[in-house]
Short mmCIF file of C-alpha atoms and ligand atoms in Angstrom, two decimals:
data_model
loop_
_atom_site.label_atom_id
_atom_site.label_comp_id
_atom_site.label_asym_id
_atom_site.label_seq_id
_atom_site.Cartn_x
_atom_site.Cartn_y
_atom_site.Cartn_z
CA UNK J 1 0.00 0.00 0.00
CA UNK J 2 1.34 3.44 -0.86
CA UNK J 3 2.27 5.69 2.05
CA UNK J 4 1.15 8.75 0.06
CA UNK J 5 -2.09 10.03 1.46
CA UNK J 6 -4.78 10.59 -1.12
CA UNK J 7 -6.86 13.72 -1.49
CA UNK J 8 -10.21 12.25 -0.41
CA UNK J 9 -9.01 11.53 3.14
CA UNK J 10 -9.42 15.12 4.33
CA UNK J 11 -5.72 15.90 4.88
CA UNK J 12 -4.46 18.36 7.49
CA UNK J 13 -4.06 21.96 6.32
CA UNK J 14 -0.34 22.78 6.22
CA UNK J 15 1.58 26.05 6.07
CA UNK J 16 5.01 26.14 4.43
CA UNK J 17 7.32 29.04 5.31
CA UNK J 18 10.30 29.38 2.97
CA UNK J 19 10.11 28.86 -0.77
CA UNK J 20 13.63 28.14 -1.92
CA UNK J 21 13.97 25.08 -4.20
CA UNK J 22 13.18 22.78 -1.26
CA UNK J 23 10.25 24.75 0.19
CA UNK J 24 8.70 24.91 -3.29
CA UNK J 25 8.98 21.12 -3.61
CA UNK J 26 7.44 20.56 -0.15
CA UNK J 27 4.52 22.94 -0.68
CA UNK J 28 3.88 21.68 -4.23
CA UNK J 29 3.80 18.06 -3.07
CA UNK J 30 1.44 18.80 -0.17
CA UNK J 31 -0.85 20.80 -2.42
CA UNK J 32 -0.86 18.13 -5.15
CA UNK J 33 -1.95 15.57 -2.53
CA UNK J 34 -4.95 17.61 -1.48
CA UNK J 35 -3.62 19.46 1.57
CA UNK J 36 -5.01 22.95 1.97
CA UNK J 37 -1.64 24.68 1.64
CA UNK J 38 -0.76 28.20 2.78
CA UNK J 39 2.67 29.61 1.98
CA UNK J 40 4.82 32.57 2.90
CA UNK J 41 8.21 33.66 1.61
CA UNK J 42 10.31 36.81 1.93
CA UNK J 43 10.33 37.04 -1.86
CA UNK J 44 6.61 36.63 -2.56
CA UNK J 45 7.09 36.20 -6.34
CA UNK J 46 8.52 32.73 -5.78
CA UNK J 47 4.99 31.57 -4.86
CA UNK J 48 3.58 32.21 -8.37
CA UNK J 49 3.66 28.59 -9.59
CA UNK J 50 2.22 27.33 -6.28
CA UNK J 51 -0.66 29.80 -6.43
CA UNK J 52 -1.48 28.52 -9.90
CA UNK J 53 -1.72 25.02 -8.34
CA UNK J 54 -4.13 26.24 -5.65
CA UNK J 55 -1.88 27.20 -2.73
CA UNK J 56 -2.76 30.36 -0.83
CA UNK J 57 -0.10 33.05 -0.36
CA UNK J 58 -0.38 34.75 3.05
CA UNK J 59 0.45 38.44 3.28
CA UNK J 60 2.44 37.97 6.50
CA UNK J 61 4.10 35.17 8.43
CA UNK J 62 1.66 35.43 11.39
CA UNK J 63 -1.28 35.06 9.01
CA UNK J 64 0.46 32.06 7.40
CA UNK J 65 1.03 30.29 10.75
CA UNK J 66 -2.56 31.02 11.86
CA UNK J 67 -3.95 29.31 8.76
CA UNK J 68 -2.93 25.74 9.73
CA UNK J 69 -2.40 23.50 12.77
CA UNK J 70 0.96 22.51 11.25
CA UNK J 71 3.65 24.88 9.94
CA UNK J 72 6.70 23.53 8.12
CA UNK J 73 9.64 25.93 7.95
CA UNK J 74 12.32 25.36 5.30
CA UNK J 75 14.65 28.33 5.32
CA UNK J 76 18.37 28.84 4.85
CA UNK J 77 19.36 28.14 8.48
CA UNK J 78 18.18 28.44 12.10
CA UNK J 79 19.13 32.10 12.38
CA UNK J 80 16.85 32.85 9.42
CA UNK J 81 14.07 30.69 10.90
CA UNK J 82 14.19 32.63 14.20
CA UNK J 83 14.18 35.95 12.35
CA UNK J 84 11.27 34.94 10.10
CA UNK J 85 9.10 33.26 12.77
CA UNK J 86 9.69 35.98 15.39
CA UNK J 87 6.78 38.17 14.23
CA UNK J 88 4.46 35.12 14.31
CA UNK J 89 4.94 34.48 18.06
CA UNK J 90 1.31 35.37 18.83
CA UNK J 91 0.06 32.70 16.43
CA UNK J 92 2.23 29.87 17.78
CA UNK J 93 0.44 28.69 20.97
CA UNK J 94 -1.34 25.38 20.37
CA UNK J 95 0.16 24.89 16.92
CA UNK J 96 2.95 22.62 15.70
CA UNK J 97 6.13 23.81 14.00
CA UNK J 98 8.33 21.40 12.09
CA UNK J 99 11.64 22.89 11.09
CA UNK J 100 13.39 21.22 8.14
CA UNK J 101 16.43 23.42 7.53
CA UNK J 102 19.88 22.03 8.18
CA UNK J 103 22.09 23.20 11.06
CA UNK J 104 23.69 21.80 14.19
CA UNK J 105 22.21 19.78 17.10
CA UNK J 106 22.66 22.69 19.53
CA UNK J 107 20.83 25.01 17.14
CA UNK J 108 17.98 22.47 16.89
CA UNK J 109 17.73 22.19 20.69
CA UNK J 110 17.74 25.99 21.00
CA UNK J 111 14.93 26.19 18.41
CA UNK J 112 12.90 23.61 20.36
CA UNK J 113 13.38 25.69 23.51
CA UNK J 114 12.40 28.86 21.64
CA UNK J 115 9.20 27.22 20.38
CA UNK J 116 8.31 25.77 23.80
CA UNK J 117 8.63 29.21 25.39
CA UNK J 118 6.05 30.44 22.87
CA UNK J 119 3.62 27.56 23.42
CA UNK J 120 4.23 25.70 20.17
CA UNK J 121 4.79 21.97 19.77
CA UNK J 122 8.13 21.53 17.98
CA UNK J 123 9.69 18.83 15.91
CA UNK J 124 13.01 19.11 14.14
CA UNK J 125 13.73 17.35 10.89
CA UNK J 126 16.09 16.86 7.99
CA UNK J 127 15.47 16.07 4.33
CA UNK J 128 17.75 13.45 2.82
CA UNK J 129 16.82 13.94 -0.87
CA UNK J 130 17.05 16.79 -3.41
CA UNK J 131 13.86 18.71 -4.30
CA UNK J 132 12.86 16.66 -7.41
CA UNK J 133 12.60 13.51 -5.24
CA UNK J 134 10.29 15.01 -2.60
CA UNK J 135 7.02 13.05 -2.61
CA UNK J 136 8.60 9.76 -3.67
CA UNK J 137 7.73 6.94 -1.24
CA UNK J 138 11.44 6.24 -0.60
CA UNK J 139 12.45 9.86 0.00
CA UNK J 140 13.82 9.68 3.55
CA UNK J 141 12.95 12.48 5.99
CA UNK J 142 14.42 12.31 9.52
CA UNK J 143 12.49 13.66 12.52
CA UNK J 144 13.31 14.12 16.21
CA UNK J 145 11.48 15.67 19.15
CA UNK J 146 8.29 14.66 20.98
CA UNK J 147 6.93 11.37 19.64
CA UNK J 148 3.34 12.62 20.06
CA UNK J 149 3.93 15.48 17.59
CA UNK J 150 5.42 13.07 15.08
CA UNK J 151 2.49 10.67 15.44
CA UNK J 152 -0.11 13.42 15.17
CA UNK J 153 1.25 14.66 11.83
CA UNK J 154 2.63 11.42 10.48
CA UNK J 155 0.22 11.31 7.55
CA UNK J 156 1.27 14.77 6.33
CA UNK J 157 4.91 13.67 6.65
CA UNK J 158 4.15 10.51 4.66
CA UNK J 159 2.89 12.72 1.82
CA UNK J 160 6.44 14.08 1.54
CA UNK J 161 8.23 10.73 1.59
CA UNK J 162 9.39 8.09 4.05
CA UNK J 163 9.32 9.63 7.56
CA UNK J 164 11.82 8.17 10.08
CA UNK J 165 11.49 9.04 13.76
CA UNK J 166 14.85 9.04 15.60
CA UNK J 167 13.99 9.93 19.21
CA UNK J 168 12.93 12.68 21.62
CA UNK J 169 16.18 14.71 21.53
CA UNK J 170 15.43 17.43 18.91
CA UNK J 171 19.12 17.51 17.95
CA UNK J 172 19.15 13.96 16.55
CA UNK J 173 17.75 14.67 13.08
CA UNK J 174 20.35 17.32 12.21
CA UNK J 175 23.11 15.17 13.76
CA UNK J 176 22.18 12.24 11.48
CA UNK J 177 21.78 14.68 8.60
CA UNK J 178 25.30 16.05 9.14
CA UNK J 179 26.74 12.54 9.36
CA UNK J 180 25.00 11.35 6.17
CA UNK J 181 25.86 14.55 4.28
CA UNK J 182 29.48 14.21 5.42
CA UNK J 183 29.50 10.83 3.70
CA UNK J 184 27.68 12.14 0.63
CA UNK J 185 30.02 15.10 0.07
CA UNK J 186 33.11 12.94 0.54
CA UNK J 187 31.71 10.41 -1.96
CA UNK J 188 30.59 12.96 -4.56
CA UNK J 189 33.82 14.96 -4.20
CA UNK J 190 35.80 11.77 -4.72
CA UNK J 191 33.87 11.00 -7.88
CA UNK J 192 34.15 14.56 -9.25
CA UNK J 193 37.87 14.68 -8.56
CA UNK J 194 38.49 11.24 -10.08
CA UNK J 195 36.44 12.23 -13.15
CA UNK J 196 38.45 15.45 -13.54
CA UNK J 197 41.61 13.34 -13.48
CA UNK J 198 40.30 10.79 -15.98
CA UNK J 199 38.90 13.48 -18.24
CA UNK J 200 42.25 15.28 -18.42
CA UNK J 201 42.86 12.78 -21.24
CA UNK J 202 39.93 14.49 -23.06
CA UNK J 203 37.76 11.37 -23.05
CA UNK J 204 34.05 11.91 -22.31
CA UNK J 205 33.14 12.02 -18.60
CA UNK J 206 30.21 9.70 -19.31
CA UNK J 207 32.57 6.82 -20.15
CA UNK J 208 34.49 7.06 -16.88
CA UNK J 209 31.40 7.57 -14.73
CA UNK J 210 29.72 4.56 -16.32
CA UNK J 211 32.75 2.43 -15.44
CA UNK J 212 32.61 3.71 -11.87
CA UNK J 213 28.86 3.14 -11.68
CA UNK J 214 28.74 -0.35 -13.09
CA UNK J 215 31.94 -1.72 -11.60
CA UNK J 216 33.60 0.36 -8.91
CA UNK J 217 30.90 1.49 -6.54
CA UNK J 218 27.46 0.46 -7.75
CA UNK J 219 26.02 0.70 -4.28
CA UNK J 220 27.18 4.28 -3.70
CA UNK J 221 26.85 6.17 -6.98
CA UNK J 222 23.34 5.82 -8.38
CA UNK J 223 21.97 6.01 -11.91
CA UNK J 224 20.72 9.57 -11.39
CA UNK J 225 24.28 10.74 -10.80
CA UNK J 226 25.51 8.96 -13.92
CA UNK J 227 22.86 10.81 -15.95
CA UNK J 228 24.40 14.10 -14.77
CA UNK J 229 27.86 13.12 -16.05
CA UNK J 230 26.98 14.49 -19.48
CA UNK J 231 27.02 17.97 -17.90
CA UNK J 232 30.55 17.65 -16.53
CA UNK J 233 32.80 19.55 -18.88
CA UNK J 234 30.20 21.33 -21.05
CA UNK J 235 29.43 23.13 -17.78
CA UNK J 236 25.64 22.81 -17.51
CA UNK J 237 25.12 23.10 -13.79
CA UNK J 238 21.67 24.64 -13.56
CA UNK J 239 18.36 23.03 -12.59
CA UNK J 240 15.80 23.18 -9.85
CA UNK J 241 18.01 21.68 -7.14
CA UNK J 242 20.16 23.15 -4.37
CA UNK J 243 22.67 25.86 -5.21
CA UNK J 244 26.39 25.88 -4.40
CA UNK J 245 25.60 28.58 -1.80
CA UNK J 246 23.10 26.26 -0.12
CA UNK J 247 25.65 23.43 -0.13
CA UNK J 248 28.35 25.69 1.34
CA UNK J 249 25.97 26.47 4.22
CA UNK J 250 25.31 22.72 4.69
CA UNK J 251 29.06 22.02 4.79
CA UNK J 252 29.50 24.76 7.37
CA UNK J 253 26.78 23.06 9.45
CA UNK J 254 28.68 19.74 9.21
CA UNK J 255 31.92 21.45 10.31
CA UNK J 256 30.21 23.10 13.27
CA UNK J 257 28.39 19.88 14.20
CA UNK J 258 31.76 18.07 14.33
CA UNK J 259 33.11 20.79 16.63
CA UNK J 260 29.99 20.67 18.84
CA UNK J 261 30.29 16.88 19.10
CA UNK J 262 34.06 16.92 19.73
CA UNK J 263 34.85 15.22 16.39
CA UNK J 264 37.75 16.24 14.12
CA UNK J 265 36.49 18.84 11.60
CA UNK J 266 39.43 18.99 9.16
CA UNK J 267 37.69 17.05 6.34
CA UNK J 268 34.40 19.02 6.29
CA UNK J 269 36.34 22.28 6.71
CA UNK J 270 38.37 21.42 3.61
CA UNK J 271 35.18 20.57 1.69
CA UNK J 272 33.68 23.92 2.77
CA UNK J 273 36.77 25.66 1.38
CA UNK J 274 36.31 23.85 -1.94
CA UNK J 275 32.69 25.07 -2.16
CA UNK J 276 33.92 28.59 -1.34
CA UNK J 277 36.41 28.38 -4.19
CA UNK J 278 33.59 27.39 -6.55
CA UNK J 279 31.51 30.35 -5.34
CA UNK J 280 34.50 32.70 -5.80
CA UNK J 281 34.80 31.37 -9.36
CA UNK J 282 31.20 32.44 -10.05
CA UNK J 283 29.31 29.20 -9.38
CA UNK J 284 27.29 30.33 -6.33
CA UNK J 285 23.93 29.88 -8.08
CA UNK J 286 24.98 26.70 -9.95
CA UNK J 287 24.37 23.24 -8.53
CA UNK J 288 27.01 21.31 -6.57
CA UNK J 289 28.42 19.48 -9.59
CA UNK J 290 30.03 22.80 -10.65
CA UNK J 291 32.76 21.84 -8.17
CA UNK J 292 34.06 19.83 -11.12
CA UNK J 293 35.27 23.17 -12.58
CA UNK J 294 37.40 23.74 -9.45
CA UNK J 295 38.89 20.25 -9.64
CA UNK J 296 39.72 20.28 -13.32
CA UNK J 297 42.07 23.30 -13.12
CA UNK J 298 45.04 23.23 -10.77
CA UNK J 299 45.18 26.34 -8.57
CA UNK J 300 48.10 28.64 -9.50
CA UNK J 301 51.18 27.90 -7.38
CA UNK J 302 51.46 30.34 -4.45
N1 NAP A 1 18.01 22.03 -2.05
C1 NAP A 1 18.43 20.84 -1.63
O1 NAP A 1 18.93 19.99 -2.39
C2 NAP A 1 18.25 20.45 -0.17
C3 NAP A 1 18.26 19.09 0.19
C4 NAP A 1 18.07 18.75 1.53
C5 NAP A 1 17.91 19.74 2.49
N2 NAP A 1 17.93 21.06 2.10
C6 NAP A 1 17.81 22.08 3.16
O2 NAP A 1 16.60 22.81 2.98
C7 NAP A 1 16.81 24.16 3.43
C8 NAP A 1 16.34 25.11 2.32
O3 NAP A 1 17.15 24.86 1.16
P1 NAP A 1 16.80 25.50 -0.27
O4 NAP A 1 17.51 24.68 -1.28
O5 NAP A 1 15.34 25.70 -0.41
O6 NAP A 1 17.49 26.94 -0.31
P2 NAP A 1 18.25 27.90 0.71
O7 NAP A 1 18.98 28.87 -0.14
O8 NAP A 1 19.02 27.18 1.74
O9 NAP A 1 17.04 28.67 1.45
C9 NAP A 1 16.22 29.51 0.71
C10 NAP A 1 15.12 30.05 1.57
O10 NAP A 1 15.64 30.84 2.68
C11 NAP A 1 15.08 32.16 2.59
N3 NAP A 1 15.99 33.14 3.14
C12 NAP A 1 17.34 33.20 2.99
N4 NAP A 1 17.82 34.28 3.67
C13 NAP A 1 16.74 34.91 4.23
C14 NAP A 1 16.59 36.05 5.05
N5 NAP A 1 17.64 36.79 5.45
N6 NAP A 1 15.34 36.40 5.45
C15 NAP A 1 14.27 35.66 5.08
N7 NAP A 1 14.35 34.54 4.30
C16 NAP A 1 15.58 34.18 3.89
C17 NAP A 1 14.83 32.35 1.11
O11 NAP A 1 13.94 33.42 0.91
P3 NAP A 1 14.01 34.23 -0.50
O12 NAP A 1 13.32 33.34 -1.52
O13 NAP A 1 13.28 35.48 -0.22
O14 NAP A 1 15.46 34.45 -0.83
C18 NAP A 1 14.22 30.99 0.79
O15 NAP A 1 12.91 30.87 1.28
C19 NAP A 1 18.31 24.29 3.76
O16 NAP A 1 18.52 24.18 5.15
C20 NAP A 1 18.94 23.11 3.07
O17 NAP A 1 20.11 22.64 3.75
C21 NAP A 1 18.06 21.44 0.80
#
């Protein structure tokens, strides 16, 4: 049986605050599955396609939170979430807030405390897939915080993918997120760097990536990544997925999570520096695969 809830089951109204690539995917999926969906974003124009699909754009964040028993926030980071939700404090008592931006465990615990002081039920979460995969039954979302809040809104979460509850400590979801992203960036960076090396012989990237995919690490690099290989070299790094800026922020969260947890941070710090080099080279709005352009040209000797 599918875990996607169908429209005729009277789904919970949901508010989505934050309409970057991920917030747009969340709100669009909820709306397409029959949830009465209210949205708010600093840049209101980003809501245009959602409004055409039937979502309602609130004029302010307090109005947006008041419209639903459940508000999902998906902003750049916790600092932004605090700044954006601050003016909605009066609407929070008795409502649930589920925060899905990345960050560190301490930031998640501080957000839970902030919400409790304002009378809101709070769950923290992390999204383990890129925006185009939101809504797929195997799209893993991690949640942590009070079990009762998770259970109450489980059906809305199942609309977005495969919800996994980790435990009552609100910091757990972002801790697991940082650990899994640490592995993902190391894996993807390894593949991009190896491809840059192989492609220095001017052979197509597709050939090398296919060899890697079918022989070297079939359980780590999936078919979707291999499809992207055609863009390595011609330099097509656009698309409705996360930007290099977003990924730099995520890498900074991994670095700070390591420091919070007393774990060596040298590897994520180095990966953050690589993303910063890509941004300095003009790839801030491109997707993460633009890091290939950093790898394929040796930095000038100091
Ligand atoms: N994209 C992915 O592949 C992916 C995958 C998993 C998890 N995530 C997580 O999902 C979260 C959102 O990611 P994203 O890709 O949608 O893009 P993002 O660039 O991290 O966040 C964009 C959102 O933050 C808002 N924002 C940024 N600065 C703001 C400020 N000073 N005041 C008010 N709003 C501000 C933007 O509003 P404006 O539109 O007005 O700029 C937009 O709503 C992040 O924590 C990210 O780590 C993303």
